[in-house]
Coordinates of C-alpha atoms and ligand atoms in Angstrom, one line a residue:
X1 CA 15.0 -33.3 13.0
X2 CA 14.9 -32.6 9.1
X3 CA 14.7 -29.5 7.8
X4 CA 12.1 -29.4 4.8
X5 CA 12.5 -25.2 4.8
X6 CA 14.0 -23.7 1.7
X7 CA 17.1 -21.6 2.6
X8 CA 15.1 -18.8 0.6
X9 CA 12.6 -18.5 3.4
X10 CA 15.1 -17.9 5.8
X11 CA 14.8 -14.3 4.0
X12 CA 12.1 -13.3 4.8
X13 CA 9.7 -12.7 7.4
X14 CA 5.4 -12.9 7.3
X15 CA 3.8 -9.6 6.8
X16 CA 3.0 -7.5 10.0
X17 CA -0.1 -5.7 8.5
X18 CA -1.9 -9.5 7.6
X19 CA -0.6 -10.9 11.1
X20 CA -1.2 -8.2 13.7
X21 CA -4.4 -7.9 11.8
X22 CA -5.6 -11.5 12.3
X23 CA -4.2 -12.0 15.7
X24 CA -6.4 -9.2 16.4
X25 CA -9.6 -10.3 15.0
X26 CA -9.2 -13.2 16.5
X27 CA -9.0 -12.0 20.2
X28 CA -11.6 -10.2 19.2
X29 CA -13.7 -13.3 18.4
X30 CA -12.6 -15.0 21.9
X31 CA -14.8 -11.9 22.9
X32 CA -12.0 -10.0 24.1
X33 CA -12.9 -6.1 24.2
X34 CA -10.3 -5.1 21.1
X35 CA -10.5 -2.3 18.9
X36 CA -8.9 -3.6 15.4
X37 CA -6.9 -0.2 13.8
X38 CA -4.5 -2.8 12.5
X39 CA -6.6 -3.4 8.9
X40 CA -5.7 -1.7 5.6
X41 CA -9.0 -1.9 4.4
X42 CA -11.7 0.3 3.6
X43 CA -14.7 -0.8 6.0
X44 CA -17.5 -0.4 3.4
X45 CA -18.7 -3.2 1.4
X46 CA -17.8 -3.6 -2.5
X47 CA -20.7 -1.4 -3.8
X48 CA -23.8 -3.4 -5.3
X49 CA -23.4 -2.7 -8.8
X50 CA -20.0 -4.9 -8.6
X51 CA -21.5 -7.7 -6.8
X52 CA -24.3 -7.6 -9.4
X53 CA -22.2 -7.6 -12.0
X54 CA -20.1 -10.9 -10.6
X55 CA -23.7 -12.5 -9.8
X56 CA -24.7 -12.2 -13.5
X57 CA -21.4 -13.3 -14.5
X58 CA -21.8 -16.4 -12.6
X59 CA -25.0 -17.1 -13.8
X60 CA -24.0 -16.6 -17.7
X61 CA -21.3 -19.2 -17.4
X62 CA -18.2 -17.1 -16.9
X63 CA -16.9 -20.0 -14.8
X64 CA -14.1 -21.3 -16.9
X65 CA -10.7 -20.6 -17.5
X66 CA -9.7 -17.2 -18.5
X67 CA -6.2 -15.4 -19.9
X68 CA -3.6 -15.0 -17.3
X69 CA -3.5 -11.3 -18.9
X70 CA -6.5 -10.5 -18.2
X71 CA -10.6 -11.1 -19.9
X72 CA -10.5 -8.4 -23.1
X73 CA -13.4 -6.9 -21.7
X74 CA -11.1 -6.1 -18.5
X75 CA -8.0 -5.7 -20.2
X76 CA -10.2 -2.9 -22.6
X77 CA -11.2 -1.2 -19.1
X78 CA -8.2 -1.2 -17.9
X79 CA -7.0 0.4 -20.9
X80 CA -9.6 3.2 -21.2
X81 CA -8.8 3.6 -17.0
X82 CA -5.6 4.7 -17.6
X83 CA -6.1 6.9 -20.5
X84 CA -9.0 8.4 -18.6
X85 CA -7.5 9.2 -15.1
X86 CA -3.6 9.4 -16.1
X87 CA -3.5 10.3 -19.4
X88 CA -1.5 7.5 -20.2
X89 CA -1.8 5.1 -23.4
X90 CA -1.1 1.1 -22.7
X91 CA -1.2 -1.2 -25.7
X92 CA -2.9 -4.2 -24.7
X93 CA 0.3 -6.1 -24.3
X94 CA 1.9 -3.8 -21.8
X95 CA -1.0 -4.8 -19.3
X96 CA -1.9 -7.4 -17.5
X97 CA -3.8 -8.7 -14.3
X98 CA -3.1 -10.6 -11.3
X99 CA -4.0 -12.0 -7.9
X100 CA -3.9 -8.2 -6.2
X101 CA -1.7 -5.6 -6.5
X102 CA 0.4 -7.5 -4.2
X103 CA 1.1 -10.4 -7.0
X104 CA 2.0 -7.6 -9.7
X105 CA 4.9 -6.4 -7.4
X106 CA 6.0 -10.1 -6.7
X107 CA 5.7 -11.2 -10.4
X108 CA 7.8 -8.5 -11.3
X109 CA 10.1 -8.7 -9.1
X110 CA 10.7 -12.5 -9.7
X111 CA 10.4 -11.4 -13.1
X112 CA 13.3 -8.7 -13.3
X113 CA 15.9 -9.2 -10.3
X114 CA 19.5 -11.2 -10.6
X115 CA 20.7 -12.1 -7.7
X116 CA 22.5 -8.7 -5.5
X117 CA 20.5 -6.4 -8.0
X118 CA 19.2 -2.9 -5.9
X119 CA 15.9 -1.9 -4.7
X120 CA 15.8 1.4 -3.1
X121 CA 12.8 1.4 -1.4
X122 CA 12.1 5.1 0.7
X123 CA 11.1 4.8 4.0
X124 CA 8.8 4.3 6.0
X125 CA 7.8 1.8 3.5
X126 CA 4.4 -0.5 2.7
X127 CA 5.9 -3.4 4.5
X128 CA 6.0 -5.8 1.6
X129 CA 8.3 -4.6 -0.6
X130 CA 11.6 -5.2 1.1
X131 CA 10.3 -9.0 1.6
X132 CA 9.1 -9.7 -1.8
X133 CA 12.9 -7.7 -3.1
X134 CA 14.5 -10.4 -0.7
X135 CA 12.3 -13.2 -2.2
X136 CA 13.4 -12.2 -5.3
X137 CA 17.1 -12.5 -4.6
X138 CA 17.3 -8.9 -4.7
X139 CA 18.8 -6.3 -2.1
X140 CA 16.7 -3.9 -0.8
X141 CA 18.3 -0.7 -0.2
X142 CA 16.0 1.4 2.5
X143 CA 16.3 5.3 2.2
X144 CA 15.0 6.7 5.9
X145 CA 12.5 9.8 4.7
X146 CA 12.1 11.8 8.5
X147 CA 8.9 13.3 9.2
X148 CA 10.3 16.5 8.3
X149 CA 10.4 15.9 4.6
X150 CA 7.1 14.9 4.7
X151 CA 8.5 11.1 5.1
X152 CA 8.7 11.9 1.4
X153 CA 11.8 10.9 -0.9
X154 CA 14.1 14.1 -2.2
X155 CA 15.6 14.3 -5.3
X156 CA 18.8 14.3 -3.5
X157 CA 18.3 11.3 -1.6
X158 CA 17.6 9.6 -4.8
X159 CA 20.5 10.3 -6.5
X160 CA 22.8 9.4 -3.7
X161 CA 21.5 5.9 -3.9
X162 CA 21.6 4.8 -7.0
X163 CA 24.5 2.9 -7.9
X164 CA 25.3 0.3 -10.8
X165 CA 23.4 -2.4 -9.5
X166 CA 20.3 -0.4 -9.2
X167 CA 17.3 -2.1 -10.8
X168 CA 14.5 -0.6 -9.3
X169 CA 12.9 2.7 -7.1
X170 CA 9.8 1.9 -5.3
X171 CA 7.4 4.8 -5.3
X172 CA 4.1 4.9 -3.4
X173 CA 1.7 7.9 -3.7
X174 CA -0.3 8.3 -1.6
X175 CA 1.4 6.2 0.8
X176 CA 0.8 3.3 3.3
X177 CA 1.8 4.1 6.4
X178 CA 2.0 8.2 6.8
X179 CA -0.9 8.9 3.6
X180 CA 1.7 11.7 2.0
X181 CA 0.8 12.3 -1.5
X182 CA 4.0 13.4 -4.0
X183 CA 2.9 16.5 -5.8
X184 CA 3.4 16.7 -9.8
X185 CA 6.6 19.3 -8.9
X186 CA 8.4 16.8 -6.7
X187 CA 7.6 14.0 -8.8
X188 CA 9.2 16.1 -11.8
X189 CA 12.1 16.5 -9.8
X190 CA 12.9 12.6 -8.9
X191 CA 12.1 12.2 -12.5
X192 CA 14.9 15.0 -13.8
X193 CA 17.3 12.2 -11.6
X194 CA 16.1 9.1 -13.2
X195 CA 16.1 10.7 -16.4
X196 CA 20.3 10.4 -15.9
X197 CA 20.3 6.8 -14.8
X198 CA 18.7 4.6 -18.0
X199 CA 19.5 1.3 -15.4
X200 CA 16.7 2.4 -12.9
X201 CA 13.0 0.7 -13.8
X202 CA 10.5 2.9 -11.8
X203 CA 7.6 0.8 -9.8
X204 CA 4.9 3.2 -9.3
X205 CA 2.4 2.3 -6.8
X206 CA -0.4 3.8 -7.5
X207 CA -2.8 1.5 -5.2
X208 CA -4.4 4.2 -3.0
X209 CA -4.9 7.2 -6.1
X210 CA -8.4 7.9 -5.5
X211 CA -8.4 7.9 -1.8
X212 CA -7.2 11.6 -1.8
X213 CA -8.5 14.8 0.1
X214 CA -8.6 18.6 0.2
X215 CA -9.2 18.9 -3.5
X216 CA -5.5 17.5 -4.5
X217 CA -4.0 16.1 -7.5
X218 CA -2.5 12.5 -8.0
X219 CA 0.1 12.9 -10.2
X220 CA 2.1 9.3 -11.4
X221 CA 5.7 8.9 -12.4
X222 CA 4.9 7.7 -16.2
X223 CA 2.5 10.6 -17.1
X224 CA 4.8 13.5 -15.2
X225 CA 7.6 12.5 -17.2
X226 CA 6.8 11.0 -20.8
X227 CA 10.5 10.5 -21.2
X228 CA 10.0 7.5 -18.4
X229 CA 6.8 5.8 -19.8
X230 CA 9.2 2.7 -20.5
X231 CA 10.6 2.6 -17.7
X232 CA 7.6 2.8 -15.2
X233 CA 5.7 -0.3 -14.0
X234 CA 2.2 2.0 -13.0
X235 CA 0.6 -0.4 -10.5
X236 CA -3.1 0.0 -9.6
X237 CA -5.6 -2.6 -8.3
X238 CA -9.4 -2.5 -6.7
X239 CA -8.9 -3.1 -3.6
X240 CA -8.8 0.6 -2.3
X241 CA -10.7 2.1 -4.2
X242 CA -13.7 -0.1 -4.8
X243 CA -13.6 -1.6 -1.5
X244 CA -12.7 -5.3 -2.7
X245 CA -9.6 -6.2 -0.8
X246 CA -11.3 -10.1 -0.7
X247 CA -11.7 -10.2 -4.7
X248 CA -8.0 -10.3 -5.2
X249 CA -7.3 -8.4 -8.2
X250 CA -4.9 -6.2 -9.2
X251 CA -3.5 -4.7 -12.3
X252 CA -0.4 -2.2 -14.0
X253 CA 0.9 -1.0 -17.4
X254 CA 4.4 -1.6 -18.3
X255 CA 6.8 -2.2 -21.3
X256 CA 5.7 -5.3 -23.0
X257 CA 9.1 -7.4 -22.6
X258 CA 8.6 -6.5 -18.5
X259 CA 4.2 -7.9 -19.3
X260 CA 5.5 -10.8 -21.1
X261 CA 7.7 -12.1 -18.5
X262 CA 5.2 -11.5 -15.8
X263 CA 2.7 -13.7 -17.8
X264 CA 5.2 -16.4 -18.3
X265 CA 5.4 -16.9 -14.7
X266 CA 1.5 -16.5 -14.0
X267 CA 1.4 -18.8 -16.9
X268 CA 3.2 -21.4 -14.7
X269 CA 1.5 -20.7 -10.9
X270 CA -1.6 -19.0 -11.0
X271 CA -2.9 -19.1 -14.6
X272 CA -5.1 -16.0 -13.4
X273 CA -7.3 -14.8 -10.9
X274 CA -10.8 -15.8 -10.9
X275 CA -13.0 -14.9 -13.9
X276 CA -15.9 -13.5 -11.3
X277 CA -13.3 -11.2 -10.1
X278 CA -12.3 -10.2 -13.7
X279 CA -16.3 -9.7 -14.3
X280 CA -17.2 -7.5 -11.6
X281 CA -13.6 -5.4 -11.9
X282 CA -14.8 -4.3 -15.2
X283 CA -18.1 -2.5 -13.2
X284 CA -15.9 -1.7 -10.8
X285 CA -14.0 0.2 -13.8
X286 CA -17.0 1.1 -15.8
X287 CA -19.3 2.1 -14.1
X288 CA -20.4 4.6 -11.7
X289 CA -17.9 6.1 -9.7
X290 CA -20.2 8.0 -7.3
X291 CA -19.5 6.2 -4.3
X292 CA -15.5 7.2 -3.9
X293 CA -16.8 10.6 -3.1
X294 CA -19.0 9.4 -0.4
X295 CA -16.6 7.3 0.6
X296 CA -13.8 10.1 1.0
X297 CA -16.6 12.2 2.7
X298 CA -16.2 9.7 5.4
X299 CA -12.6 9.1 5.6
X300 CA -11.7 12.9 5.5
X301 CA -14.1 13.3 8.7
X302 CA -12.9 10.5 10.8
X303 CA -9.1 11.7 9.3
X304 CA -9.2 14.9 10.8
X305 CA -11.3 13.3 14.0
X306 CA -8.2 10.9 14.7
X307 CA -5.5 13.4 13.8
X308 CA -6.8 16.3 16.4
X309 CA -7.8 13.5 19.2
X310 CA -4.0 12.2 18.9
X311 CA -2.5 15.3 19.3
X312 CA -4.5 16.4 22.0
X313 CA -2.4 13.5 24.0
X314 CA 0.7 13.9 25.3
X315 CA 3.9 12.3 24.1
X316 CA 2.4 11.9 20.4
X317 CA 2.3 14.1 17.8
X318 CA 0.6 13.8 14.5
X319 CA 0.9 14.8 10.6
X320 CA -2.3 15.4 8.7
X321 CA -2.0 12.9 5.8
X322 CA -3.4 13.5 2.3
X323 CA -4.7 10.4 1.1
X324 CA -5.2 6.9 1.9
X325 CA -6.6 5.9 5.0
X326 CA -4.1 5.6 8.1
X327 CA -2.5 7.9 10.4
X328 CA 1.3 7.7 11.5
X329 CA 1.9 9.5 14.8
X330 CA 5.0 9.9 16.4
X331 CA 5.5 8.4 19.8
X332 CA 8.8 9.8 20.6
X333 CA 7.3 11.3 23.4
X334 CA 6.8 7.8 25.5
X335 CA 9.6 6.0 24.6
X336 CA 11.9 5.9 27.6
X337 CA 8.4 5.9 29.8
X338 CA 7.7 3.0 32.1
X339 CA 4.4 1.3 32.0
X340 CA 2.3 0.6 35.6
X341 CA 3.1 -2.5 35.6
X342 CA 7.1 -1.3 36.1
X343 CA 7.7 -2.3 31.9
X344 CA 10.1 0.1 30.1
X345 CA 8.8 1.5 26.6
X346 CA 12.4 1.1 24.8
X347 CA 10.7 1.9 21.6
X348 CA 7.3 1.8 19.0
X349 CA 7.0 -2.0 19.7
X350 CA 6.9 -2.1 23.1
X351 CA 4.4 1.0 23.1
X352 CA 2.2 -0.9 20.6
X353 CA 2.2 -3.9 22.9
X354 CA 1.2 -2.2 25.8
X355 CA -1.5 0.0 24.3
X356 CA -3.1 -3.6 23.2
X357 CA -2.5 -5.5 26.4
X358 CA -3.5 -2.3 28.3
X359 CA -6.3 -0.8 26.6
X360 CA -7.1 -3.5 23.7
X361 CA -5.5 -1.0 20.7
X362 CA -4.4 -3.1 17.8
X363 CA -2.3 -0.7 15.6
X364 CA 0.8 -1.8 13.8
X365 CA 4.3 -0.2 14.7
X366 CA 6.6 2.2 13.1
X367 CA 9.6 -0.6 13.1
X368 CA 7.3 -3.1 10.5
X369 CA 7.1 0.0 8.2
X370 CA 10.8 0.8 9.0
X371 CA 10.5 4.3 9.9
X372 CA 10.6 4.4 14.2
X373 CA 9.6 6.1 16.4
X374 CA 6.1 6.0 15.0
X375 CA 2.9 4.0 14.8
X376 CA 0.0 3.3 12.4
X377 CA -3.3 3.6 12.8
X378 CA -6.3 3.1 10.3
X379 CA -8.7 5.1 10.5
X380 CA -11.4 3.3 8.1
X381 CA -13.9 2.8 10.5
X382 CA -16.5 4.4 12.7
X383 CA -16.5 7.6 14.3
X384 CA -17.7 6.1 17.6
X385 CA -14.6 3.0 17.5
X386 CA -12.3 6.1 16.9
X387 CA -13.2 8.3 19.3
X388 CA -12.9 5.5 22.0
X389 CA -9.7 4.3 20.6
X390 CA -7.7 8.0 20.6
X391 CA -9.6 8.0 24.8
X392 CA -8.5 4.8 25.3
X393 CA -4.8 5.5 23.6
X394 CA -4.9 9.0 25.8
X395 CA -5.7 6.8 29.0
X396 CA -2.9 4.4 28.1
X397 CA 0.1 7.1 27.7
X398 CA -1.6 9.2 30.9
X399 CA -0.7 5.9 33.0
X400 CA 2.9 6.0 32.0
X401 CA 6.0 7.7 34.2
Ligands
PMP501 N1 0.5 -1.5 -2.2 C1 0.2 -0.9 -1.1 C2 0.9 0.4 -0.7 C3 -0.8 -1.4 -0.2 O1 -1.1 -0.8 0.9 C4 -1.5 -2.6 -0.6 C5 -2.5 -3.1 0.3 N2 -2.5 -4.4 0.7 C6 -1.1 -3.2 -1.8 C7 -0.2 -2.6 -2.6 C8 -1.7 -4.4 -2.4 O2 -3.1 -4.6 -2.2 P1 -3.8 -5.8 -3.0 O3 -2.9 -6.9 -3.0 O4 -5.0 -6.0 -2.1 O5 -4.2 -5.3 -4.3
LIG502 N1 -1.9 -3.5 2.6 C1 -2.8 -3.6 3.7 C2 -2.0 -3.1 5.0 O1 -1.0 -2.5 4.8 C3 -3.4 -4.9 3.9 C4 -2.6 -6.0 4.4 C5 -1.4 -6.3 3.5 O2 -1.7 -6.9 2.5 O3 -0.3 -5.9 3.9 O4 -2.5 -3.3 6.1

């Protein structure tokens, strides 16, 4: 019985979002009647001037290998992307790109945290970041950010949680799970707190920026408060906005020492991600940007669909987010319910396991994202698979005593 496990996976657990997600897609492909809310992905395909644009980089030899940092042609996109939309000037060498926006945190993590250094991550929370913090050798410190804040972080809260050993503050705006957006007022106001502690790096991620509705303003960290440029890592990537979750690129400015360490360690795993994905993210950045309005069209329909279905059933209740593309209703109302089959619901777990072995709803629960009792829900797809899902869901909860 040998143990070939590294201690430092005993750490860590797999990511919920990727595993319910393929669990569920694969009962679906044993042709069992499942309705997959578990993905965060937008359901349309990468728009066809991208693809174009990786075709004809294929077919003019951009096959070889490329800087870990990024192409310049990318790395200039990049650059005029964040001037353009955040008003914020990166020298080339306090950018680079990686394998998704996912690889930036864990690069720079790995690249930044001693062992018992502090990570206060507000909750609920994309479920990543306290894994890739315990990868790291680092201590996440969770704040709990209640429903009635908005599951937003206060200025408050922040303070009372930095200590010494603080190295970072994870901020995500819009967010994943609830889709609350921080306006430039409360961001202003974190930022008069961190102004006071000069230990406290600032990871802003800004992943789901142009998934926003009702005619509001993302706001980031870095450009709120020039005084903190140097010590924000802004994180953005294409997989949101552009619809290309499979091309695996992600990108962020930062200060140069915190770029160059980053590229050491790509230097030494991934080299880079691929040159086609380099070649059609600088469309993706250059060219039209039509599409995210007809794309929001879309989400902001089936958001307000979902969110007035759900709270039409009793024992949830639901906030209207404003961005990014899931819902987070609170089941609070169920828990303590027994199922027909004489099971207790003891909390968001159990409820997410009957609403899939009962009605074939695949959602992820409030525990994964730690913030209970709640749920998440996608809403990017179709109008008809959400309505069906909030009846089905409706159906499920109607059973329970
Ligand atoms: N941050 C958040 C909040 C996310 O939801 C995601 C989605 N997976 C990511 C970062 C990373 O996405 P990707 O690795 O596809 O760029
Ligand atoms: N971020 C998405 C989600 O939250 C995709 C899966 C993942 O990488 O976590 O579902």
């Amino acid at each position: 019985n040998m143990n070939f496990i590294a201690d430092r996976l005993k750490r860590i657990k797999p990511s919920m979002t990727v595993g319910i997600n393929v669990k569920a897609n694969a009962l679906r492909a044993e042709g069992k009647d499942v309705l997959v809310l578990a993905a965060g992905e937008p359901d349309f395909d990468t728009p066809l001037n991208i693809r174009k644009a990786a075709v004809t980089a294929m077919e003019e030899g951009q096959t070889r290998y490329v800087p870990g940092k990024g192409t310049p042609a990318l790395q200039k996109a990049i650059q005029s992307k964040f001037l353009k939309d955040n008003n914020l000037h990166y020298d080339l060498d306090e950018i680079i790109v990686g394998v998704g926006g996912k690889h930036i945190i864990y690069n720079a993590m790995m690249a930044t945290i001693n062992p018992e250094d502090e990570v206060i991550i507000p909750a609920p929370f994309w479920v990543s970041y306290p894994d890739i913090v315990l990868l790291a050798e680092g201590k996440p410190v969770i704040v709990p950010c209640p429903e009635d804040q908005n599951f937003k972080l206060t200025a408050d809260q922040l303070e009372k949680s930095i200590t010494d050993k603080t190295k970072w503050l994870m901020l995500n705006s819009p967010s994943n799970p609830t889709g609350s957006l921080y306006s430039k007022q409360e961001l202003q106001k974190l930022a008069d707190v961190l102004l006071k502690y000069p230990q406290v790096l600032i990871m802003s991620d800004d992943i789901y920026e142009k998934v926003i509705y009702d005619d509001l303003e993302f706001s980031t960290l870095a450009s709120v408060e020039p005084r903190l440029r140097d010590r924000c890592l802004t994180l953005n990537g294409v997989s949101k906005s552009y619809c290309m979750t499979g091309w695996r690129l992600g990108y962020c400015g930062a200060p140069k020492e915190i770029i160059a360490a980053m590229n050491k360690i790509q230097s030494q795993s991934t080299t880079s991600t691929s040159s086609i994905s380099m070649a059609a993210s600088v469309e993706a950045l250059n060219g039209t940007q039509d599409f995210i309005d007809e794309h929001n069209q879309a989400f902001v329909r089936r958001r307000d669909l979902v969110v007035n279905l759900l709270n039409q059933i009793d024992g949830l209740s639901c906030l209207t987010p404003q961005g990014a593309f899931y819902v987070y209703p609170s089941c609070a109302g169920v828990i303590g319910k027994v199922t027909p089959d004489g099971q207790k619901i003891s909390n968001d777990e159990d409820f997410m396991s009957y609403l899939l072995e009962s009605e074939g709803i695949a959602g992820v629960h409030g525990a994964a994202f730690g913030l209970s009792p709640y749920f998440r829900l996608s809403y990017a797809t179709s109008d008809e698979i959400l309505t069906d899902a909030c009846a089905r869901i409706k159906r499920a909860c109607e059973q329970l005593k």
